[in-house]
Amino acid sequence: AACLLGTAQAQTFPDKPITMLVPFAAGGPTDVVARMIAIPMGKALGQTVLVENAAGAGGTIAATKTARSAPNGYTIFLHHMGMSTAPALYKKLTFDPLKDFDYIGQVVDVPMTLLARKDLPANTLPELLSYIKANREKVTLANAGLGAVSHLCGLLFMSAIDTDLNTIPYKGTGPAMNDLLGGQVDLLCDQTTQTVPMIKEGRVKVFGVTTLKRLGALPNVPTLDEQGLKGFEVKVWHGMYAPKGTPPEVLKQLNAALRTALADPAVVKRLNELSSDVPPQDKITPEGLRTHLEAEINKWGPVIRKAGIYAD
Ligand code: MLT
């Protein structure tokens, strides 16, 4: 009966709009990726894919909402590697990344950049480090909360320069960027999906990229590694999920739509302009995402527990 039901559903799926939950505020990097792929995914499925921001608690609110949604294909979820750090970061996690979801595929890999407000009086990384040294008590570093990659990148930076800064949490780096542009906060480590246009327009100061090689979109911006922060490397992977129990035929359609979206020339061009990469084909699969997620949980768990960072 389950099999028959699955087939019947697949034949009519989708007969209404699909909601893509995004775990951070509108306008930020995850939202940018979601909106970029929602349109071609919708075209491939013959239905609208609506993006809904369920921001807060480092992405765990939207993950919980997804896990508790009806497993019928009408709720899908885009999240980044925060899905793999959450089990160690949150003592009372209300979902299990390995038990409460079905997997659609990996989505994009996105580098990060270290930024400062435009009027911060430093132009190079050494000048920034001197400024931080002289003003340690008052320098502020924005992030999108525990489980956000901006938080993770900020932790790596503070550890690399052996200095604790005042961190300010937001519901996404969209609003954090607004405050950086307005000069209300000093520093932000954020993904190129949001930062490349800001950097090119000269609206923020940039001190380095978080990859070991320079980025095509920002050839004049040095890596943090080449400037002496040896081994400083963060690249943010993303995955697309559905609630556990989504019919296999429906998952297959969603995966096919995701693949179509990621091969869309306009999407490929835009991702290229933002120095972000489509993962290899074998990763844009349920197995590819599940395997990577599990490996990442096993990688980050011990590191986070050793550092003793978590929410009660
Ligand atoms: C966002 O979309 O706001 C960011 O991905 C949040 C983060 O830094 O993880």
Coordinates of C-alpha atoms and ligand atoms in Angstrom, one line a residue:
A1 CA 0.0 0.0 0.0
A2 CA 2.9 2.4 0.9
C3 CA 4.3 1.7 -2.6
L4 CA 1.0 2.4 -4.3
L5 CA 0.5 5.5 -2.3
G6 CA 4.0 6.7 -3.2
T7 CA 3.3 6.2 -6.9
A8 CA 0.0 8.0 -6.8
Q9 CA 1.7 10.9 -5.0
A10 CA 4.5 11.0 -7.5
Q11 CA 2.1 11.2 -10.4
T12 CA 0.5 14.3 -9.0
F13 CA 3.4 15.8 -7.3
P14 CA 3.7 18.8 -7.3
D15 CA 0.2 20.1 -7.6
K16 CA 0.7 23.1 -5.3
P17 CA 3.7 25.5 -4.5
I18 CA 6.6 24.1 -2.6
T19 CA 8.1 25.9 0.4
M20 CA 11.9 26.1 0.7
L21 CA 12.8 27.0 4.3
V22 CA 15.9 29.1 4.8
P23 CA 17.4 29.1 8.3
F24 CA 18.7 32.7 8.2
A25 CA 17.4 36.2 7.6
A26 CA 16.4 37.4 4.1
G27 CA 19.1 39.2 2.1
G28 CA 21.9 37.1 3.5
P29 CA 24.1 34.5 1.8
T30 CA 21.8 31.4 2.3
D31 CA 18.9 33.4 1.2
V32 CA 20.8 34.5 -1.9
V33 CA 21.5 30.9 -2.9
A34 CA 17.9 29.8 -2.1
R35 CA 16.4 32.5 -4.3
M36 CA 18.9 31.8 -7.1
I37 CA 17.9 28.1 -7.3
A38 CA 14.2 28.4 -6.3
I39 CA 13.2 29.8 -9.7
P40 CA 14.9 27.2 -11.9
M41 CA 13.8 24.4 -9.5
G42 CA 10.2 25.6 -9.8
K43 CA 10.5 25.7 -13.6
A44 CA 11.8 22.1 -13.6
L45 CA 9.0 21.0 -11.3
G46 CA 6.2 23.0 -13.0
Q47 CA 5.3 24.7 -9.7
T48 CA 6.5 27.8 -7.8
V49 CA 9.1 27.2 -5.1
L50 CA 8.5 29.8 -2.4
V51 CA 11.4 30.8 -0.2
E52 CA 10.5 31.2 3.5
N53 CA 13.0 32.6 6.0
A54 CA 12.6 30.9 9.4
A55 CA 15.6 32.6 11.0
G56 CA 17.2 32.3 14.4
A57 CA 19.2 30.1 16.8
G58 CA 22.0 29.5 14.3
G59 CA 19.7 27.7 11.9
T60 CA 18.2 25.2 14.4
I61 CA 14.7 26.8 14.3
A62 CA 14.2 26.1 10.6
A63 CA 15.8 22.6 10.9
T64 CA 13.2 21.8 13.6
K65 CA 10.4 23.2 11.6
T66 CA 11.5 21.0 8.6
A67 CA 11.8 17.9 10.7
R68 CA 8.2 18.4 12.0
S69 CA 6.7 19.2 8.7
A70 CA 4.6 16.7 6.7
P71 CA 6.9 14.5 4.6
N72 CA 5.2 15.1 1.3
G73 CA 7.7 17.1 -0.7
Y74 CA 6.0 20.4 -0.1
T75 CA 8.6 21.4 2.5
I76 CA 12.2 21.4 1.6
F77 CA 15.1 23.0 3.5
L78 CA 18.4 24.6 2.5
H79 CA 21.1 24.7 5.1
H80 CA 24.8 25.0 5.2
M81 CA 27.4 23.1 7.3
G82 CA 25.7 24.3 10.4
M83 CA 23.7 21.2 10.1
S84 CA 26.8 19.2 11.0
T85 CA 28.0 21.5 13.9
A86 CA 24.6 21.8 15.6
P87 CA 24.7 18.4 17.4
A88 CA 27.8 19.4 19.3
L89 CA 26.8 23.1 19.7
Y90 CA 23.3 22.6 21.1
K91 CA 22.9 20.5 24.2
K92 CA 19.1 20.3 23.7
L93 CA 18.8 19.9 20.0
T94 CA 15.2 19.4 18.9
F95 CA 16.2 17.4 15.7
D96 CA 18.7 14.8 14.7
P97 CA 20.4 15.6 11.4
L98 CA 21.0 11.9 10.7
K99 CA 17.5 10.6 11.7
D100 CA 14.9 13.2 11.1
F101 CA 15.6 14.1 7.4
D102 CA 15.7 12.7 3.9
Y103 CA 18.4 14.0 1.7
I104 CA 18.1 15.7 -1.7
G105 CA 21.7 16.6 -2.4
Q106 CA 24.6 19.0 -1.8
V107 CA 24.1 22.5 -3.3
V108 CA 27.1 24.9 -3.4
D109 CA 30.5 25.4 -1.9
V110 CA 31.1 29.0 -0.8
P111 CA 34.3 30.7 0.4
M112 CA 34.3 33.5 3.0
T113 CA 35.9 36.9 3.4
L114 CA 37.0 38.9 6.4
L115 CA 35.5 42.3 6.3
A116 CA 35.4 45.6 8.3
R117 CA 33.3 48.7 8.2
K118 CA 34.4 51.1 5.6
D119 CA 35.7 53.8 8.0
L120 CA 37.7 51.5 10.3
P121 CA 41.1 53.0 10.4
A122 CA 43.1 50.1 9.0
N123 CA 43.8 49.1 5.4
T124 CA 45.9 45.9 5.6
L125 CA 45.8 42.8 7.8
P126 CA 48.8 44.0 9.9
E127 CA 47.1 47.4 10.4
L128 CA 43.9 45.6 11.4
L129 CA 45.8 43.5 13.9
S130 CA 47.5 46.6 15.4
Y131 CA 44.1 48.3 15.6
I132 CA 42.6 45.3 17.3
K133 CA 45.5 45.2 19.8
A134 CA 45.1 48.9 20.6
N135 CA 41.3 48.7 20.8
R136 CA 40.6 45.2 22.0
E137 CA 37.9 46.2 24.6
K138 CA 35.8 48.0 22.0
V139 CA 36.2 46.1 18.8
T140 CA 33.0 44.2 17.8
L141 CA 32.7 41.1 15.6
A142 CA 29.3 40.3 14.1
N143 CA 28.0 36.8 13.5
A144 CA 24.7 34.9 12.8
G145 CA 24.7 33.0 16.1
L146 CA 25.9 29.7 17.4
G147 CA 26.0 27.3 14.5
A148 CA 26.4 30.0 11.9
V149 CA 29.5 29.9 9.7
S150 CA 30.2 33.5 10.4
H151 CA 30.5 32.4 14.0
L152 CA 32.8 29.5 13.1
C153 CA 35.0 31.8 10.9
G154 CA 35.1 34.4 13.7
L155 CA 36.2 31.7 16.2
L156 CA 39.0 30.6 13.8
F157 CA 40.1 34.3 13.4
M158 CA 40.1 34.9 17.1
S159 CA 42.1 31.7 17.7
A160 CA 44.5 32.6 14.9
I161 CA 45.3 36.0 16.4
D162 CA 45.0 34.7 19.9
T163 CA 42.6 37.4 20.9
D164 CA 39.0 37.4 22.2
L165 CA 36.7 40.0 20.7
N166 CA 33.2 41.1 21.6
T167 CA 30.8 39.2 19.4
I168 CA 27.4 40.4 18.4
P169 CA 24.9 37.8 17.2
Y170 CA 22.3 38.5 14.5
K171 CA 19.6 36.4 12.9
G172 CA 21.7 36.1 9.7
T173 CA 24.6 38.0 8.2
G174 CA 22.1 39.9 6.0
P175 CA 21.2 42.1 9.0
A176 CA 24.8 41.9 10.3
M177 CA 25.9 43.3 6.9
N178 CA 23.4 46.2 7.3
D179 CA 25.0 47.1 10.6
L180 CA 28.5 46.8 9.1
L181 CA 27.5 49.1 6.2
G182 CA 26.0 51.5 8.8
G183 CA 29.1 51.4 10.9
Q184 CA 27.4 50.0 14.0
V185 CA 29.7 47.0 14.1
D186 CA 33.4 46.7 13.2
L187 CA 34.1 43.2 11.7
L188 CA 32.3 40.4 10.0
C189 CA 33.4 37.1 8.4
D190 CA 30.9 36.3 5.7
Q191 CA 30.3 34.3 2.6
T192 CA 31.2 35.6 -0.9
T193 CA 27.6 35.0 -2.0
Q194 CA 26.8 38.2 -0.1
T195 CA 30.2 39.9 0.1
V196 CA 31.6 40.0 -3.5
P197 CA 29.2 42.8 -4.6
M198 CA 29.8 44.8 -1.4
I199 CA 33.6 44.4 -1.9
K200 CA 33.5 45.4 -5.5
E201 CA 31.4 48.4 -4.8
G202 CA 33.8 49.5 -2.1
R203 CA 31.1 49.5 0.5
V204 CA 33.2 47.5 3.0
K205 CA 36.9 46.9 3.7
V206 CA 38.2 43.4 3.0
F207 CA 41.3 41.9 4.7
G208 CA 41.4 38.5 3.1
V209 CA 39.7 35.4 1.8
T210 CA 39.4 32.1 3.6
T211 CA 40.6 29.8 0.9
L212 CA 44.2 28.8 0.3
K213 CA 44.1 30.1 -3.2
R214 CA 42.9 33.6 -4.2
L215 CA 39.4 33.8 -5.7
G216 CA 38.7 34.4 -9.4
A217 CA 36.1 37.1 -8.5
L218 CA 38.5 38.9 -6.2
P219 CA 42.0 38.5 -7.7
N220 CA 43.5 41.4 -5.8
V221 CA 42.4 40.2 -2.3
P222 CA 45.1 38.2 -0.6
T223 CA 44.3 34.9 1.2
L224 CA 44.5 35.1 5.0
D225 CA 46.9 32.1 4.7
E226 CA 49.4 34.0 2.5
Q227 CA 49.3 36.9 5.0
G228 CA 50.6 34.8 7.8
L229 CA 47.5 33.2 9.2
K230 CA 48.8 29.8 8.1
G231 CA 46.2 27.2 7.2
F232 CA 43.3 29.6 7.6
E233 CA 40.7 27.8 5.5
V234 CA 36.9 27.8 5.5
K235 CA 34.7 26.8 2.6
V236 CA 31.0 26.5 3.3
W237 CA 29.1 23.5 2.0
H238 CA 25.3 23.4 1.7
G239 CA 22.7 20.7 1.5
M240 CA 19.1 20.4 0.7
Y241 CA 16.8 18.3 2.9
A242 CA 13.3 17.1 3.3
P243 CA 11.5 15.7 6.3
K244 CA 12.1 12.0 7.0
G245 CA 9.6 9.8 5.2
T246 CA 9.2 11.8 2.0
P247 CA 8.2 9.3 -0.7
P248 CA 11.2 8.1 -2.7
E249 CA 9.6 9.1 -6.0
V250 CA 9.1 12.7 -4.8
L251 CA 12.7 12.9 -3.5
K252 CA 13.8 11.7 -7.0
Q253 CA 11.9 14.6 -8.6
L254 CA 13.3 17.1 -6.1
N255 CA 16.8 15.9 -6.8
A256 CA 16.3 16.1 -10.5
A257 CA 15.0 19.7 -10.1
L258 CA 18.0 20.6 -8.0
R259 CA 20.4 19.2 -10.6
T260 CA 18.6 21.1 -13.3
A261 CA 18.8 24.3 -11.3
L262 CA 22.5 23.8 -10.7
A263 CA 23.2 23.3 -14.4
D264 CA 21.2 26.4 -15.4
P265 CA 23.6 28.7 -17.3
A266 CA 22.3 31.8 -15.4
V267 CA 22.9 30.1 -12.1
V268 CA 26.3 28.8 -13.0
K269 CA 27.3 32.3 -14.3
R270 CA 26.1 34.0 -11.1
L271 CA 27.8 31.4 -8.8
N272 CA 31.0 31.9 -10.8
E273 CA 30.8 35.7 -10.3
L274 CA 30.4 35.0 -6.6
S275 CA 33.4 32.6 -6.6
S276 CA 31.1 29.8 -5.5
D277 CA 31.2 26.2 -6.9
V278 CA 28.6 23.7 -7.8
P279 CA 29.7 20.4 -6.1
P280 CA 30.7 17.4 -8.2
Q281 CA 27.8 15.5 -9.7
D282 CA 28.1 12.5 -7.3
K283 CA 27.6 14.9 -4.4
I284 CA 24.4 16.3 -5.7
T285 CA 22.7 13.1 -4.6
P286 CA 21.0 11.9 -1.5
E287 CA 23.8 9.5 -0.7
G288 CA 26.5 12.2 -1.4
L289 CA 24.9 14.6 1.1
R290 CA 24.2 11.9 3.7
T291 CA 27.8 10.6 3.6
H292 CA 29.3 14.1 3.7
L293 CA 27.0 15.2 6.6
E294 CA 27.9 12.2 8.7
A295 CA 31.7 12.8 8.0
E296 CA 31.3 16.5 9.0
I297 CA 29.4 15.6 12.2
N298 CA 32.3 13.3 13.1
K299 CA 34.9 15.9 12.2
W300 CA 33.4 18.9 14.0
G301 CA 31.9 17.2 17.1
P302 CA 35.3 16.5 18.9
V303 CA 36.7 19.9 17.9
I304 CA 33.7 21.8 19.3
R305 CA 33.4 19.6 22.4
K306 CA 37.1 20.2 23.1
A307 CA 36.7 24.0 22.7
G308 CA 33.8 23.8 25.2
I309 CA 31.5 26.1 23.1
Y310 CA 27.8 25.2 23.4
A311 CA 24.3 26.5 24.1
D312 CA 22.5 25.0 27.2
Ligands
MLT1 C1 23.2 33.7 6.4 O1 22.6 33.3 5.4 O2 22.8 34.7 7.1 C2 24.5 33.1 6.8 O3 24.7 32.0 6.1 C3 24.6 32.9 8.3 C4 25.9 32.4 8.7 O4 26.9 33.1 8.8 O5 26.0 31.1 8.9

